[in-house]
Every structure is written in structure tokens, then in C-alpha cells.
PDB file of C-alpha atoms in Angstrom:
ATOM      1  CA  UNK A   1      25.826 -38.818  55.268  1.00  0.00           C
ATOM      2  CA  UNK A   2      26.474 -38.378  51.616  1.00  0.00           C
ATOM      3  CA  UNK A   3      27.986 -36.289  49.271  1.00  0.00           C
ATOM      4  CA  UNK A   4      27.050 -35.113  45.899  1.00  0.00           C
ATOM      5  CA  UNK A   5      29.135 -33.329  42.870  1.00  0.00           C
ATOM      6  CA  UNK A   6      28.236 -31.337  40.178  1.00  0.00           C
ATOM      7  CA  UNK A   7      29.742 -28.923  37.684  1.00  0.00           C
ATOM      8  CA  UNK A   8      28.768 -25.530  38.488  1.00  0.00           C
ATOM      9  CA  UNK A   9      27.629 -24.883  35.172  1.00  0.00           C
ATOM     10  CA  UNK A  10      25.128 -27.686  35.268  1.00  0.00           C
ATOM     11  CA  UNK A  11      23.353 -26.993  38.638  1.00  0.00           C
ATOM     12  CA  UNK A  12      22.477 -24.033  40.869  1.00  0.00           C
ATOM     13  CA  UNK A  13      19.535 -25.580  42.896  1.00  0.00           C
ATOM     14  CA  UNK A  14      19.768 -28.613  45.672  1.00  0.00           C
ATOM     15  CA  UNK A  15      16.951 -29.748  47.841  1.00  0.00           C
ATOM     16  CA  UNK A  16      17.448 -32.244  50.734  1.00  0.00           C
ATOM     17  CA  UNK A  17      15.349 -33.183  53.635  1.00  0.00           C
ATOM     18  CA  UNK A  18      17.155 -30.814  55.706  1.00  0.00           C
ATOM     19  CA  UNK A  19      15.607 -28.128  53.060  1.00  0.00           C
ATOM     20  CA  UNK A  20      16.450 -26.230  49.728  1.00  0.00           C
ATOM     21  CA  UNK A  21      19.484 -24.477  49.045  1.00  0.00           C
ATOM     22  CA  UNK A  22      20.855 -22.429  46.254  1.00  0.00           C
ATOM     23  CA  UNK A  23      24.609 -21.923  44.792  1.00  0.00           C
ATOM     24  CA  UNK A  24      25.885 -18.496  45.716  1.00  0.00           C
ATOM     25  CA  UNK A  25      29.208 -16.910  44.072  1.00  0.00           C
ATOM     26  CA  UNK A  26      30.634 -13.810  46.562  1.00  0.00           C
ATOM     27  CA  UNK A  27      33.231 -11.492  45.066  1.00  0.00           C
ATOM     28  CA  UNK A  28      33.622 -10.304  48.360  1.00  0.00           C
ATOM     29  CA  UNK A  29      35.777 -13.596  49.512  1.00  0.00           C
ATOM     30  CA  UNK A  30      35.743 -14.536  45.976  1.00  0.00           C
ATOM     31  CA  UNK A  31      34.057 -17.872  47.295  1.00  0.00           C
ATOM     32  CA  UNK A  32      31.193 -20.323  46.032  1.00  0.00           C
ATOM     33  CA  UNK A  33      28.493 -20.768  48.757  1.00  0.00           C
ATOM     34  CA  UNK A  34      25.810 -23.314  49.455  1.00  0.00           C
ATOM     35  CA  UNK A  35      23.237 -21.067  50.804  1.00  0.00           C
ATOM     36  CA  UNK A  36      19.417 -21.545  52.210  1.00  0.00           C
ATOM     37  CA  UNK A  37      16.757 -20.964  50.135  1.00  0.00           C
ATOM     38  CA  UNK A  38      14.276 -19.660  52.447  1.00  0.00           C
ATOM     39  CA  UNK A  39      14.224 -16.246  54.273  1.00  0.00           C
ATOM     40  CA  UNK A  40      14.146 -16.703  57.695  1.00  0.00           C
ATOM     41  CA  UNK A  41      11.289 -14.156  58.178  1.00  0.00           C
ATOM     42  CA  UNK A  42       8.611 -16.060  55.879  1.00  0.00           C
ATOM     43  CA  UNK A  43      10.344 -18.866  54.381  1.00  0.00           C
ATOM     44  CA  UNK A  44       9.867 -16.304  51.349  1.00  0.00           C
ATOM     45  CA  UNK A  45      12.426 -17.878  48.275  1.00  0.00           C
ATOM     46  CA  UNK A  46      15.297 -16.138  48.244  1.00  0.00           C
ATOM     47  CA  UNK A  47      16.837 -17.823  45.555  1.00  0.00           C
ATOM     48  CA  UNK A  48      14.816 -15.493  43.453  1.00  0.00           C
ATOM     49  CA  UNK A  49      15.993 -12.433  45.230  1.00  0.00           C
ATOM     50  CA  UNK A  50      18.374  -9.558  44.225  1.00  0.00           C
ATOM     51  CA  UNK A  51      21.696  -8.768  45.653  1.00  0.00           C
ATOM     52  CA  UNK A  52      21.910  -5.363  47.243  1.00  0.00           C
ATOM     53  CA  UNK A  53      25.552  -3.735  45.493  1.00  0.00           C
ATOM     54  CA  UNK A  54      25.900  -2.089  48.511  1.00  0.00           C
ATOM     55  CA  UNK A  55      25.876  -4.755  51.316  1.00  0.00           C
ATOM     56  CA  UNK A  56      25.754  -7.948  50.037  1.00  0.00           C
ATOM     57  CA  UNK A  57      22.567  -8.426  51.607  1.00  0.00           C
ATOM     58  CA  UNK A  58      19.957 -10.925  49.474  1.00  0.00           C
ATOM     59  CA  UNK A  59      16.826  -8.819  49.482  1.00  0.00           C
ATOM     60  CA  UNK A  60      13.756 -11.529  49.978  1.00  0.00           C
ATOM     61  CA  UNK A  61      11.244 -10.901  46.962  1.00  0.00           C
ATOM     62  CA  UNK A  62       8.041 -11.216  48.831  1.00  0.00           C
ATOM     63  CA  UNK A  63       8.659  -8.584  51.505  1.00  0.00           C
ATOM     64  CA  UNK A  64      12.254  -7.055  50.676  1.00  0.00           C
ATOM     65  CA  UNK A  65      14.103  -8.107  53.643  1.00  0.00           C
ATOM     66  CA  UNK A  66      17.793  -7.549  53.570  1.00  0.00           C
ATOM     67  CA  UNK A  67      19.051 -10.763  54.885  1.00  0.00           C
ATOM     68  CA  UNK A  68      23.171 -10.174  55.300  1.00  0.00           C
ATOM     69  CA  UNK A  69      25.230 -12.353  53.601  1.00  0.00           C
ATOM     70  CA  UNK A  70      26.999 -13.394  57.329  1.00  0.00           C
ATOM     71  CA  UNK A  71      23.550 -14.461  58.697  1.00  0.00           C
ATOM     72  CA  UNK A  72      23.330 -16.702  55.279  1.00  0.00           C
ATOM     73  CA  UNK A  73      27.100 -17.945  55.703  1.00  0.00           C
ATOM     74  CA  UNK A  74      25.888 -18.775  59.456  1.00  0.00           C
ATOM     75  CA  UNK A  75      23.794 -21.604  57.518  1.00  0.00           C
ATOM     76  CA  UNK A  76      25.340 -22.780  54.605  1.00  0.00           C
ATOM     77  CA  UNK A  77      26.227 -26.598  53.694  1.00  0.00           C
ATOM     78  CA  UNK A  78      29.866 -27.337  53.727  1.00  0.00           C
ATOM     79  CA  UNK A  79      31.800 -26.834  50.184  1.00  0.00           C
ATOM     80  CA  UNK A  80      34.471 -27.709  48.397  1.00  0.00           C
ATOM     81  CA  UNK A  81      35.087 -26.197  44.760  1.00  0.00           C
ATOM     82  CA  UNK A  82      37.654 -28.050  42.917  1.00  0.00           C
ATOM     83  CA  UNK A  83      38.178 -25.987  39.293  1.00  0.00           C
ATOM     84  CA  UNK A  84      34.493 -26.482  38.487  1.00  0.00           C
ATOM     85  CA  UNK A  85      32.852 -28.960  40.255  1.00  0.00           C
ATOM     86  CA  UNK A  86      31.188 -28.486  43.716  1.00  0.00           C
ATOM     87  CA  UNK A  87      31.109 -30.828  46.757  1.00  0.00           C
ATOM     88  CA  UNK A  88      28.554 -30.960  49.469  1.00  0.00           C
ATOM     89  CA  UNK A  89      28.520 -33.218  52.396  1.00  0.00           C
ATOM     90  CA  UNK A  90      24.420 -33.525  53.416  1.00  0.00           C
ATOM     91  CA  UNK A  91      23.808 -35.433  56.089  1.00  0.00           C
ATOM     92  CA  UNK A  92      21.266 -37.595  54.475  1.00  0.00           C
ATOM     93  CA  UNK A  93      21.207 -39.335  51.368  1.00  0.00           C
ATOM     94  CA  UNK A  94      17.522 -38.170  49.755  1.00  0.00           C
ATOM     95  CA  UNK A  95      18.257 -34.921  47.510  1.00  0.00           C
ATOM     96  CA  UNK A  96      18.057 -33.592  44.311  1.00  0.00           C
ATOM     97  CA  UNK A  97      19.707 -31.228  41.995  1.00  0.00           C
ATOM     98  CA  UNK A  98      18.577 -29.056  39.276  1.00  0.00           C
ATOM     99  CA  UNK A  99      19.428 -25.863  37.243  1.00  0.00           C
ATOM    100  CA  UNK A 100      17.672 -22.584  37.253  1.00  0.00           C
ATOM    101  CA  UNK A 101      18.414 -20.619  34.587  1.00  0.00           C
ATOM    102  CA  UNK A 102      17.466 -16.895  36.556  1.00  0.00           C
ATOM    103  CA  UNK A 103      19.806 -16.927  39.347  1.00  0.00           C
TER     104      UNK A 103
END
């Protein structure tokens, strides 16, 4: 098990063994999320998709699938945001972290 920082201005990406995930702000519960990067219909990257103003929902690019922000939640890595750095606890030690500039 390991755990990794970063500023959330520096990073937005991670990918581990267990698979990629993408940082995820929610005005809703005003909360940072660690979310999965692939839609569970096609493994289609949602980390390039929109999110819908009306539910929340990230709509999957390749075939516009509304997947609801609860289903997401249901898989996210555990977080902690301290002012502006974010903590993730992966349960192994092989990732990597990166910025995208389009998210």
C-alpha cells in the first residue's frame, strides 16, 4: 500500500495497476474526487467527457453514456484534500501522475 501527494494544480491524471483515474471537483458536495477513468460500458475515457449541468452525470465521449456521478463515487480511490494538496492511498506502489491540461 502506498500513498502519493500532489498539489492539485500540478496533476489531474493517476494511473496504477489497479487502472487510471482522473481528479474530479463536485460543487454539489463541494468535494475533490478520485474518479475512474474508464466508462463502465466500453472502457470509453471518460476523463475526456463533459459534465451534464443538469445531473452531474459524466457523459462518455465515444457513445454518450450518462454515467451518474453516485455510480462513479461507488469507485473512487480514497482522498484526503489538505488546502491544496491531494492524498491517495493505492494499494500498490507502481503509479504515475501527470497533468492534462483539458479536463
Amino acid at each position: 500500500m502506498s500513498v502519493i501527494s500532489f498539489k492539485l494544480d500540478e496533476a489531474n491524471r493517476i494511473s496504477s495497476d489497479t487502472g487510471g483515474y482522473f481528479v474530479k471537483y463536485t460543487k454539489q458536495d463541494n468535494k475533490y474526487w478520485v474518479l475512474p477513468s474508464e466508462c463502465p460500458h466500453r472502457s470509453g475515457p471518460l476523463h475526456l467527457g463533459k459534465q451534464c449541468r443538469q445531473t452531474g452525470a459524466i457523459v462518455c465521449p465515444w457513445h454518450e453514456n450518462r454515467i451518474s456521478m453516485r455510480c462513479l463515487k461507488r469507485n473512487s480511490m480514497p482522498v484526503v484534500v489538505n488546502r491544496d494538496t491531494i492524498n491517495i492511498v493505492f494499494s500498490d506502489d507502481s503509479h504515475k501522475v501527470w497533468k492534462e491540461f483539458h479536463l
